[in-house]
PDB file of C-alpha atoms in Angstrom:
ATOM      1  CA  MET A   1       7.579  28.829  49.760  1.00 97.00           C
ATOM      2  CA  ILE A   2      10.573  30.430  48.134  1.00 98.00           C
ATOM      3  CA  THR A   3      12.810  32.237  50.536  1.00 98.00           C
ATOM      4  CA  VAL A   4      15.126  35.026  48.684  1.00 98.00           C
ATOM      5  CA  PHE A   5      18.273  35.737  50.525  1.00 97.00           C
ATOM      6  CA  GLY A   6      19.549  39.467  49.815  1.00 96.00           C
ATOM      7  CA  ALA A   7      16.089  40.577  49.184  1.00 96.00           C
ATOM      8  CA  THR A   8      16.870  44.316  49.400  1.00 96.00           C
ATOM      9  CA  GLY A   9      19.668  43.931  47.354  1.00 95.00           C
ATOM     10  CA  THR A  10      20.282  44.848  43.626  1.00 96.00           C
ATOM     11  CA  THR A  11      18.970  41.445  42.420  1.00 97.00           C
ATOM     12  CA  GLY A  12      17.068  40.336  45.171  1.00 97.00           C
ATOM     13  CA  ALA A  13      14.867  43.178  45.450  1.00 97.00           C
ATOM     14  CA  PRO A  14      13.115  42.883  41.869  1.00 98.00           C
ATOM     15  CA  LEU A  15      13.055  39.365  42.327  1.00 98.00           C
ATOM     16  CA  VAL A  16      10.921  39.640  45.448  1.00 98.00           C
ATOM     17  CA  ASP A  17       8.482  42.107  43.173  1.00 97.00           C
ATOM     18  CA  THR A  18       8.634  39.862  40.338  1.00 97.00           C
ATOM     19  CA  LEU A  19       7.973  36.471  42.407  1.00 98.00           C
ATOM     20  CA  LEU A  20       5.047  38.358  44.279  1.00 98.00           C
ATOM     21  CA  ALA A  21       3.437  39.065  40.754  1.00 97.00           C
ATOM     22  CA  LYS A  22       3.628  35.625  39.921  1.00 96.00           C
ATOM     23  CA  GLY A  23       1.576  34.938  43.031  1.00 96.00           C
ATOM     24  CA  ALA A  24       4.297  33.075  44.687  1.00 97.00           C
ATOM     25  CA  SER A  25       4.912  32.646  48.192  1.00 97.00           C
ATOM     26  CA  VAL A  26       7.821  34.380  49.470  1.00 98.00           C
ATOM     27  CA  ARG A  27       9.889  35.079  52.560  1.00 98.00           C
ATOM     28  CA  ALA A  28      12.247  37.859  51.830  1.00 98.00           C
ATOM     29  CA  VAL A  29      15.615  37.791  53.917  1.00 97.00           C
ATOM     30  CA  THR A  30      17.315  40.773  54.891  1.00 96.00           C
ATOM     31  CA  SER A  31      20.210  41.321  57.343  1.00 92.00           C
ATOM     32  CA  ALA A  32      18.736  44.681  58.105  1.00 93.00           C
ATOM     33  CA  PRO A  33      15.845  44.487  60.833  1.00 94.00           C
ATOM     34  CA  SER A  34      15.128  48.172  59.921  1.00 95.00           C
ATOM     35  CA  LYS A  35      13.835  46.786  56.182  1.00 96.00           C
ATOM     36  CA  LEU A  36      11.534  44.352  57.455  1.00 96.00           C
ATOM     37  CA  ASP A  37       8.321  46.852  57.666  1.00 95.00           C
ATOM     38  CA  ALA A  38       8.854  47.698  54.297  1.00 96.00           C
ATOM     39  CA  LEU A  39       9.284  44.042  53.015  1.00 96.00           C
ATOM     40  CA  ARG A  40       6.091  42.930  54.622  1.00 97.00           C
ATOM     41  CA  ALA A  41       4.487  45.514  52.908  1.00 96.00           C
ATOM     42  CA  LYS A  42       4.914  44.022  49.888  1.00 95.00           C
ATOM     43  CA  GLY A  43       2.579  41.364  50.927  1.00 95.00           C
ATOM     44  CA  CYS A  44       5.615  38.874  52.041  1.00 96.00           C
ATOM     45  CA  GLU A  45       6.962  37.192  54.813  1.00 97.00           C
ATOM     46  CA  ALA A  46      10.284  39.000  55.998  1.00 97.00           C
ATOM     47  CA  VAL A  47      12.761  37.724  58.248  1.00 96.00           C
ATOM     48  CA  ALA A  48      16.038  39.094  59.888  1.00 96.00           C
ATOM     49  CA  ALA A  49      18.987  36.925  59.099  1.00 96.00           C
ATOM     50  CA  ASP A  50      22.973  37.076  59.191  1.00 94.00           C
ATOM     51  CA  PHE A  51      24.889  34.415  57.008  1.00 96.00           C
ATOM     52  CA  THR A  52      26.748  33.535  60.093  1.00 96.00           C
ATOM     53  CA  ASP A  53      23.576  32.870  62.563  1.00 96.00           C
ATOM     54  CA  PRO A  54      23.093  29.034  61.812  1.00 96.00           C
ATOM     55  CA  ALA A  55      19.440  29.660  63.969  1.00 96.00           C
ATOM     56  CA  ALA A  56      18.476  32.551  61.905  1.00 96.00           C
ATOM     57  CA  LEU A  57      19.629  30.801  58.723  1.00 97.00           C
ATOM     58  CA  ALA A  58      17.655  27.505  59.996  1.00 97.00           C
ATOM     59  CA  GLN A  59      14.459  29.879  60.250  1.00 95.00           C
ATOM     60  CA  ALA A  60      14.796  31.354  57.018  1.00 97.00           C
ATOM     61  CA  CYS A  61      14.882  28.053  55.134  1.00 97.00           C
ATOM     62  CA  ASP A  62      11.904  26.371  57.042  1.00 96.00           C
ATOM     63  CA  ASP A  63       9.401  25.247  54.965  1.00 95.00           C
ATOM     64  CA  ALA A  64      10.920  26.591  52.145  1.00 97.00           C
ATOM     65  CA  GLU A  65      11.058  24.389  48.645  1.00 98.00           C
ATOM     66  CA  LYS A  66      13.359  26.740  46.788  1.00 98.00           C
ATOM     67  CA  ILE A  67      15.597  29.460  47.809  1.00 98.00           C
ATOM     68  CA  TYR A  68      17.434  32.205  45.810  1.00 98.00           C
ATOM     69  CA  LEU A  69      21.034  33.010  47.144  1.00 98.00           C
ATOM     70  CA  VAL A  70      23.156  35.938  46.718  1.00 97.00           C
ATOM     71  CA  THR A  71      25.894  37.650  48.931  1.00 95.00           C
ATOM     72  CA  PRO A  72      27.841  40.836  48.541  1.00 93.00           C
ATOM     73  CA  ALA A  73      31.121  40.439  47.677  1.00 92.00           C
ATOM     74  CA  HIS A  74      33.253  39.554  50.372  1.00 94.00           C
ATOM     75  CA  LEU A  75      36.216  37.514  51.402  1.00 94.00           C
ATOM     76  CA  ASN A  76      33.661  35.427  53.342  1.00 95.00           C
ATOM     77  CA  MET A  77      31.089  35.028  50.653  1.00 94.00           C
ATOM     78  CA  ARG A  78      32.027  31.273  50.118  1.00 95.00           C
ATOM     79  CA  GLN A  79      31.317  30.561  53.521  1.00 97.00           C
ATOM     80  CA  TRP A  80      28.401  32.609  53.947  1.00 97.00           C
ATOM     81  CA  LYS A  81      26.943  30.572  50.773  1.00 97.00           C
ATOM     82  CA  ALA A  82      28.074  27.143  52.570  1.00 97.00           C
ATOM     83  CA  ASN A  83      26.205  28.224  55.798  1.00 97.00           C
ATOM     84  CA  VAL A  84      23.128  28.621  53.676  1.00 97.00           C
ATOM     85  CA  ILE A  85      23.485  25.346  51.758  1.00 97.00           C
ATOM     86  CA  GLU A  86      24.096  23.543  54.912  1.00 97.00           C
ATOM     87  CA  ALA A  87      20.580  25.050  56.421  1.00 97.00           C
ATOM     88  CA  ALA A  88      18.871  24.346  53.505  1.00 97.00           C
ATOM     89  CA  LYS A  89      19.777  20.982  53.210  1.00 97.00           C
ATOM     90  CA  ALA A  90      18.771  20.488  56.872  1.00 96.00           C
ATOM     91  CA  ALA A  91      15.393  22.014  56.161  1.00 97.00           C
ATOM     92  CA  GLY A  92      14.754  19.783  53.365  1.00 96.00           C
ATOM     93  CA  VAL A  93      14.543  22.288  50.606  1.00 97.00           C
ATOM     94  CA  ARG A  94      14.852  21.089  46.984  1.00 97.00           C
ATOM     95  CA  HIS A  95      16.400  23.649  44.659  1.00 98.00           C
ATOM     96  CA  ILE A  96      18.692  26.563  45.190  1.00 98.00           C
ATOM     97  CA  VAL A  97      19.084  29.344  42.481  1.00 98.00           C
ATOM     98  CA  VAL A  98      22.643  30.825  43.653  1.00 98.00           C
ATOM     99  CA  ALA A  99      23.940  34.060  41.847  1.00 97.00           C
ATOM    100  CA  THR A 100      27.818  33.467  41.002  1.00 96.00           C
ATOM    101  CA  GLY A 101      29.243  35.391  38.001  1.00 94.00           C
ATOM    102  CA  LEU A 102      29.910  34.887  34.100  1.00 91.00           C
ATOM    103  CA  GLY A 103      32.883  32.303  33.550  1.00 89.00           C
ATOM    104  CA  ALA A 104      32.850  30.872  37.119  1.00 89.00           C
ATOM    105  CA  SER A 105      34.112  27.269  36.885  1.00 86.00           C
ATOM    106  CA  PRO A 106      36.970  24.906  38.324  1.00 88.00           C
ATOM    107  CA  LYS A 107      39.219  26.129  35.285  1.00 88.00           C
ATOM    108  CA  ALA A 108      38.614  29.929  35.988  1.00 87.00           C
ATOM    109  CA  GLY A 109      41.908  31.725  36.095  1.00 89.00           C
ATOM    110  CA  LEU A 110      40.465  34.926  37.954  1.00 92.00           C
ATOM    111  CA  THR A 111      40.378  35.156  41.774  1.00 93.00           C
ATOM    112  CA  PHE A 112      36.380  35.525  41.269  1.00 92.00           C
ATOM    113  CA  GLY A 113      35.891  32.814  38.881  1.00 93.00           C
ATOM    114  CA  LYS A 114      37.778  30.547  41.196  1.00 94.00           C
ATOM    115  CA  TRP A 115      35.796  31.904  44.405  1.00 94.00           C
ATOM    116  CA  HIS A 116      32.132  31.329  42.655  1.00 95.00           C
ATOM    117  CA  SER A 117      33.286  28.047  41.209  1.00 95.00           C
ATOM    118  CA  GLU A 118      34.131  26.928  44.856  1.00 95.00           C
ATOM    119  CA  THR A 119      30.320  27.599  45.977  1.00 96.00           C
ATOM    120  CA  GLN A 120      28.849  26.025  42.428  1.00 96.00           C
ATOM    121  CA  GLU A 121      31.083  22.851  42.970  1.00 96.00           C
ATOM    122  CA  LEU A 122      29.647  22.825  46.851  1.00 96.00           C
ATOM    123  CA  LEU A 123      26.274  23.061  45.976  1.00 97.00           C
ATOM    124  CA  LYS A 124      26.560  20.350  42.870  1.00 97.00           C
ATOM    125  CA  GLN A 125      27.522  18.142  46.004  1.00 96.00           C
ATOM    126  CA  SER A 126      25.018  18.587  48.341  1.00 96.00           C
ATOM    127  CA  GLY A 127      22.496  16.418  46.575  1.00 95.00           C
ATOM    128  CA  LEU A 128      20.065  19.357  46.027  1.00 97.00           C
ATOM    129  CA  ASP A 129      19.016  20.602  42.724  1.00 97.00           C
ATOM    130  CA  TRP A 130      20.509  23.662  41.441  1.00 98.00           C
ATOM    131  CA  THR A 131      20.679  26.239  38.812  1.00 98.00           C
ATOM    132  CA  PHE A 132      23.386  29.016  38.877  1.00 98.00           C
ATOM    133  CA  VAL A 133      22.444  32.396  37.400  1.00 98.00           C
ATOM    134  CA  GLN A 134      25.910  34.079  35.984  1.00 97.00           C
ATOM    135  CA  PRO A 135      25.854  37.328  35.157  1.00 97.00           C
ATOM    136  CA  THR A 136      28.401  40.235  33.920  1.00 96.00           C
ATOM    137  CA  TYR A 137      28.695  43.579  35.050  1.00 96.00           C
ATOM    138  CA  PHE A 138      25.496  45.384  36.506  1.00 97.00           C
ATOM    139  CA  MET A 139      24.143  48.741  34.710  1.00 98.00           C
ATOM    140  CA  GLN A 140      23.025  49.416  38.151  1.00 97.00           C
ATOM    141  CA  ASN A 141      26.819  49.874  38.981  1.00 95.00           C
ATOM    142  CA  LEU A 142      26.304  53.242  36.945  1.00 96.00           C
ATOM    143  CA  LEU A 143      24.417  55.112  39.593  1.00 95.00           C
ATOM    144  CA  TRP A 144      27.527  54.807  41.750  1.00 93.00           C
ATOM    145  CA  GLN A 145      28.741  57.474  39.636  1.00 95.00           C
ATOM    146  CA  THR A 146      25.764  59.926  39.486  1.00 95.00           C
ATOM    147  CA  GLY A 147      27.810  62.420  41.754  1.00 94.00           C
ATOM    148  CA  ASN A 148      30.544  62.669  39.387  1.00 95.00           C
ATOM    149  CA  ILE A 149      28.227  62.559  36.071  1.00 96.00           C
ATOM    150  CA  ALA A 150      25.744  65.233  37.567  1.00 95.00           C
ATOM    151  CA  LYS A 151      28.327  67.727  39.007  1.00 94.00           C
ATOM    152  CA  ASP A 152      31.666  67.516  36.439  1.00 94.00           C
ATOM    153  CA  ALA A 153      29.889  65.803  33.541  1.00 96.00           C
ATOM    154  CA  VAL A 154      32.646  63.043  33.892  1.00 97.00           C
ATOM    155  CA  TYR A 155      32.278  59.103  33.551  1.00 97.00           C
ATOM    156  CA  TYR A 156      35.290  57.192  35.228  1.00 97.00           C
ATOM    157  CA  ASP A 157      35.982  54.130  33.167  1.00 97.00           C
ATOM    158  CA  ASP A 158      37.806  51.386  35.111  1.00 95.00           C
ATOM    159  CA  LEU A 159      37.383  48.808  32.469  1.00 96.00           C
ATOM    160  CA  GLY A 160      38.872  50.279  29.458  1.00 94.00           C
ATOM    161  CA  GLY A 161      37.343  47.634  26.915  1.00 97.00           C
ATOM    162  CA  PRO A 162      34.033  46.605  25.737  1.00 98.00           C
ATOM    163  CA  VAL A 163      31.376  45.080  28.347  1.00 98.00           C
ATOM    164  CA  ALA A 164      28.101  43.621  27.485  1.00 98.00           C
ATOM    165  CA  TRP A 165      26.609  44.858  30.638  1.00 98.00           C
ATOM    166  CA  ILE A 166      23.246  43.492  32.189  1.00 98.00           C
ATOM    167  CA  ASP A 167      20.181  45.071  33.890  1.00 98.00           C
ATOM    168  CA  ALA A 168      20.031  43.559  37.214  1.00 98.00           C
ATOM    169  CA  ARG A 169      15.934  43.490  36.433  1.00 98.00           C
ATOM    170  CA  ASP A 170      16.648  40.747  33.707  1.00 98.00           C
ATOM    171  CA  ILE A 171      18.799  38.796  36.208  1.00 98.00           C
ATOM    172  CA  ALA A 172      15.896  39.039  38.555  1.00 98.00           C
ATOM    173  CA  ASP A 173      13.512  37.963  35.534  1.00 98.00           C
ATOM    174  CA  VAL A 174      15.594  34.936  34.737  1.00 98.00           C
ATOM    175  CA  ALA A 175      16.048  33.975  38.354  1.00 98.00           C
ATOM    176  CA  ALA A 176      12.212  33.900  38.769  1.00 98.00           C
ATOM    177  CA  GLU A 177      11.946  31.611  36.127  1.00 98.00           C
ATOM    178  CA  ALA A 178      14.190  29.291  37.276  1.00 98.00           C
ATOM    179  CA  LEU A 179      12.561  29.208  40.596  1.00 98.00           C
ATOM    180  CA  THR A 180       8.628  29.026  39.223  1.00 97.00           C
ATOM    181  CA  ALA A 181       8.984  26.875  36.068  1.00 97.00           C
ATOM    182  CA  PRO A 182      10.257  23.287  35.552  1.00 95.00           C
ATOM    183  CA  GLY A 183      13.556  22.290  33.541  1.00 96.00           C
ATOM    184  CA  TYR A 184      15.929  24.791  35.084  1.00 97.00           C
ATOM    185  CA  GLU A 185      17.665  22.599  37.227  1.00 97.00           C
ATOM    186  CA  GLY A 186      21.278  21.492  36.453  1.00 97.00           C
ATOM    187  CA  LYS A 187      21.776  24.506  34.243  1.00 97.00           C
ATOM    188  CA  ALA A 188      24.203  27.388  34.213  1.00 97.00           C
ATOM    189  CA  LEU A 189      22.826  30.753  32.799  1.00 98.00           C
ATOM    190  CA  GLY A 190      25.006  32.784  31.768  1.00 97.00           C
ATOM    191  CA  LEU A 191      23.656  36.173  31.361  1.00 98.00           C
ATOM    192  CA  THR A 192      24.590  39.664  29.566  1.00 98.00           C
ATOM    193  CA  GLY A 193      23.062  42.346  27.773  1.00 97.00           C
ATOM    194  CA  PRO A 194      22.418  42.818  24.263  1.00 97.00           C
ATOM    195  CA  GLU A 195      25.426  44.620  22.884  1.00 97.00           C
ATOM    196  CA  ALA A 196      29.048  45.538  24.158  1.00 98.00           C
ATOM    197  CA  LEU A 197      29.838  48.950  25.179  1.00 98.00           C
ATOM    198  CA  THR A 198      32.808  50.751  25.985  1.00 98.00           C
ATOM    199  CA  GLY A 199      33.429  53.866  28.398  1.00 97.00           C
ATOM    200  CA  GLU A 200      33.304  56.329  25.246  1.00 98.00           C
ATOM    201  CA  ASP A 201      29.857  54.426  24.388  1.00 98.00           C
ATOM    202  CA  ILE A 202      28.567  54.983  27.795  1.00 98.00           C
ATOM    203  CA  ALA A 203      29.520  58.812  27.741  1.00 98.00           C
ATOM    204  CA  ALA A 204      28.140  59.215  24.517  1.00 97.00           C
ATOM    205  CA  LEU A 205      24.987  57.843  25.901  1.00 97.00           C
ATOM    206  CA  LEU A 206      24.818  59.875  28.954  1.00 97.00           C
ATOM    207  CA  SER A 207      25.511  62.918  26.546  1.00 97.00           C
ATOM    208  CA  ARG A 208      22.557  62.012  24.348  1.00 96.00           C
ATOM    209  CA  VAL A 209      20.264  61.662  27.309  1.00 96.00           C
ATOM    210  CA  THR A 210      21.102  64.608  29.310  1.00 95.00           C
ATOM    211  CA  GLY A 211      21.562  67.288  26.600  1.00 95.00           C
ATOM    212  CA  ARG A 212      24.990  67.888  28.262  1.00 94.00           C
ATOM    213  CA  THR A 213      28.389  66.646  27.122  1.00 97.00           C
ATOM    214  CA  VAL A 214      29.816  64.106  29.219  1.00 97.00           C
ATOM    215  CA  THR A 215      33.332  62.936  28.895  1.00 97.00           C
ATOM    216  CA  CYS A 216      34.754  59.574  29.599  1.00 98.00           C
ATOM    217  CA  ALA A 217      38.540  59.832  32.116  1.00 97.00           C
ATOM    218  CA  PRO A 218      40.439  56.678  32.164  1.00 96.00           C
ATOM    219  CA  LEU A 219      40.544  55.424  35.646  1.00 93.00           C
ATOM    220  CA  SER A 220      43.643  53.906  36.687  1.00 93.00           C
ATOM    221  CA  ALA A 221      43.586  50.306  38.436  1.00 92.00           C
ATOM    222  CA  GLU A 222      45.494  51.785  41.525  1.00 93.00           C
ATOM    223  CA  ASN A 223      42.768  54.601  41.876  1.00 94.00           C
ATOM    224  CA  ALA A 224      40.036  52.329  41.131  1.00 93.00           C
ATOM    225  CA  LYS A 225      41.079  49.847  43.660  1.00 94.00           C
ATOM    226  CA  ALA A 226      41.751  52.683  46.032  1.00 94.00           C
ATOM    227  CA  GLY A 227      38.492  53.921  45.578  1.00 92.00           C
ATOM    228  CA  MET A 228      36.840  50.568  46.390  1.00 92.00           C
ATOM    229  CA  VAL A 229      38.853  50.601  49.855  1.00 95.00           C
ATOM    230  CA  ALA A 230      37.727  53.721  50.688  1.00 93.00           C
ATOM    231  CA  GLY A 231      34.028  52.680  49.928  1.00 90.00           C
ATOM    232  CA  GLY A 232      34.636  49.887  52.578  1.00 93.00           C
ATOM    233  CA  MET A 233      35.458  47.153  50.388  1.00 93.00           C
ATOM    234  CA  GLN A 234      37.757  44.716  51.776  1.00 95.00           C
ATOM    235  CA  ASP A 235      41.449  44.948  49.867  1.00 94.00           C
ATOM    236  CA  GLU A 236      41.714  41.560  48.782  1.00 94.00           C
ATOM    237  CA  VAL A 237      38.195  41.990  47.287  1.00 93.00           C
ATOM    238  CA  ALA A 238      39.020  45.243  45.560  1.00 95.00           C
ATOM    239  CA  ARG A 239      42.233  43.544  44.176  1.00 95.00           C
ATOM    240  CA  ALA A 240      39.731  40.783  42.688  1.00 94.00           C
ATOM    241  CA  MET A 241      37.675  43.503  41.461  1.00 94.00           C
ATOM    242  CA  VAL A 242      40.331  45.125  39.538  1.00 94.00           C
ATOM    243  CA  GLU A 243      41.659  41.853  38.376  1.00 95.00           C
ATOM    244  CA  LEU A 244      38.162  41.271  36.668  1.00 94.00           C
ATOM    245  CA  ALA A 245      38.177  44.759  35.098  1.00 94.00           C
ATOM    246  CA  SER A 246      41.970  43.926  33.756  1.00 94.00           C
ATOM    247  CA  ILE A 247      40.378  41.455  31.069  1.00 95.00           C
ATOM    248  CA  ALA A 248      37.948  44.077  29.512  1.00 96.00           C
ATOM    249  CA  PRO A 249      40.657  45.795  27.419  1.00 96.00           C
ATOM    250  CA  LYS A 250      41.251  42.311  25.752  1.00 95.00           C
ATOM    251  CA  GLY A 251      37.664  41.736  24.744  1.00 95.00           C
ATOM    252  CA  TYR A 252      36.814  39.169  27.130  1.00 95.00           C
ATOM    253  CA  LEU A 253      33.965  40.704  28.753  1.00 96.00           C
ATOM    254  CA  ALA A 254      32.320  41.759  25.380  1.00 97.00           C
ATOM    255  CA  GLY A 255      30.843  38.243  24.799  1.00 96.00           C
ATOM    256  CA  ILE A 256      26.998  38.088  24.015  1.00 97.00           C
ATOM    257  CA  GLU A 257      24.939  35.706  25.904  1.00 97.00           C
ATOM    258  CA  THR A 258      21.292  35.152  24.415  1.00 97.00           C
ATOM    259  CA  THR A 259      19.935  33.604  27.836  1.00 98.00           C
ATOM    260  CA  VAL A 260      17.677  36.291  28.710  1.00 98.00           C
ATOM    261  CA  SER A 261      15.966  36.385  25.554  1.00 98.00           C
ATOM    262  CA  ASP A 262      15.905  32.594  25.307  1.00 97.00           C
ATOM    263  CA  VAL A 263      14.441  32.470  28.764  1.00 97.00           C
ATOM    264  CA  MET A 264      11.921  35.435  28.738  1.00 97.00           C
ATOM    265  CA  GLY A 265      10.646  35.701  25.132  1.00 97.00           C
ATOM    266  CA  ARG A 266      12.056  39.056  24.554  1.00 97.00           C
ATOM    267  CA  PRO A 267      15.251  40.831  23.976  1.00 97.00           C
ATOM    268  CA  ALA A 268      17.391  41.728  27.453  1.00 98.00           C
ATOM    269  CA  ARG A 269      17.125  45.361  28.312  1.00 98.00           C
ATOM    270  CA  ARG A 270      19.505  47.709  26.718  1.00 97.00           C
ATOM    271  CA  PHE A 271      21.914  50.400  28.395  1.00 97.00           C
ATOM    272  CA  ALA A 272      20.387  53.295  26.533  1.00 97.00           C
ATOM    273  CA  ASP A 273      16.713  52.736  28.131  1.00 97.00           C
ATOM    274  CA  PHE A 274      18.598  52.322  31.716  1.00 97.00           C
ATOM    275  CA  VAL A 275      20.230  55.570  31.187  1.00 97.00           C
ATOM    276  CA  ALA A 276      16.872  57.361  30.225  1.00 96.00           C
ATOM    277  CA  GLU A 277      15.024  55.986  32.898  1.00 96.00           C
ATOM    278  CA  ASN A 278      17.737  57.102  35.290  1.00 96.00           C
ATOM    279  CA  ARG A 279      17.930  60.538  33.414  1.00 96.00           C
ATOM    280  CA  ASP A 280      17.187  62.730  36.724  1.00 95.00           C
ATOM    281  CA  ALA A 281      19.946  60.905  38.689  1.00 95.00           C
ATOM    282  CA  PHE A 282      22.672  62.137  36.101  1.00 95.00           C
ATOM    283  CA  VAL A 283      21.653  65.979  36.095  1.00 92.00           C
ATOM    284  CA  LYS A 284      22.539  68.530  38.360  1.00 77.00           C
TER     285      LYS A 284
END
């Protein structure tokens, strides 16, 4: 049995599908009871669990051999992951694949790198087998801007530098391999797409695919943070997101990792293809 936390999230949802396609027994975990029926319709077991509920976490981990663990960006995410690690250890789980972030390490200088590193070190010390999947920015984040792109033909760039965006489906595919194939224990898998793109590059892709002229408009750190807070993100987390974005102009988010092609034997998905697949979302 493989338990997938965050089973309706950006990486968890495609991971459930991929694992089921591989013939794995899957227990999908969501914090939303209203989503249980849809998960069960896929052919997996489904349970509702809150990261602060020890009994629910114990149920989610019961009889599982392996776990995929991801949480939303939140001030409490380190404690949430610690709670799952504790429940997994008590349940006799052998291996946890945890989603953290590219660059997470004890030497990380950024807030998110430090937060993710705390979880990584805790898991290392747990005695369980571990694998870290460490992605950069998700291509799926572009879908947050479908409204302004479709209505105003504007892409707001809050990064200001090149980023090697990755498709969340590639994260799920790599995680599925780590959960079903031997040899990934004790490995940290940095995940990026095959190319680094600027905001202008993304606007050009959108223009080519939609047949409209989409412009790139720089978004200040202050406005980016205000938008995230208005969307429900905690102030401290939004501040950490802005801090992460601040290293893009220096080229620190442009590095290319070959992990997807190394693990999957195929190239990582390209941003142009992602935009083409979602063309209708960007057209009014």
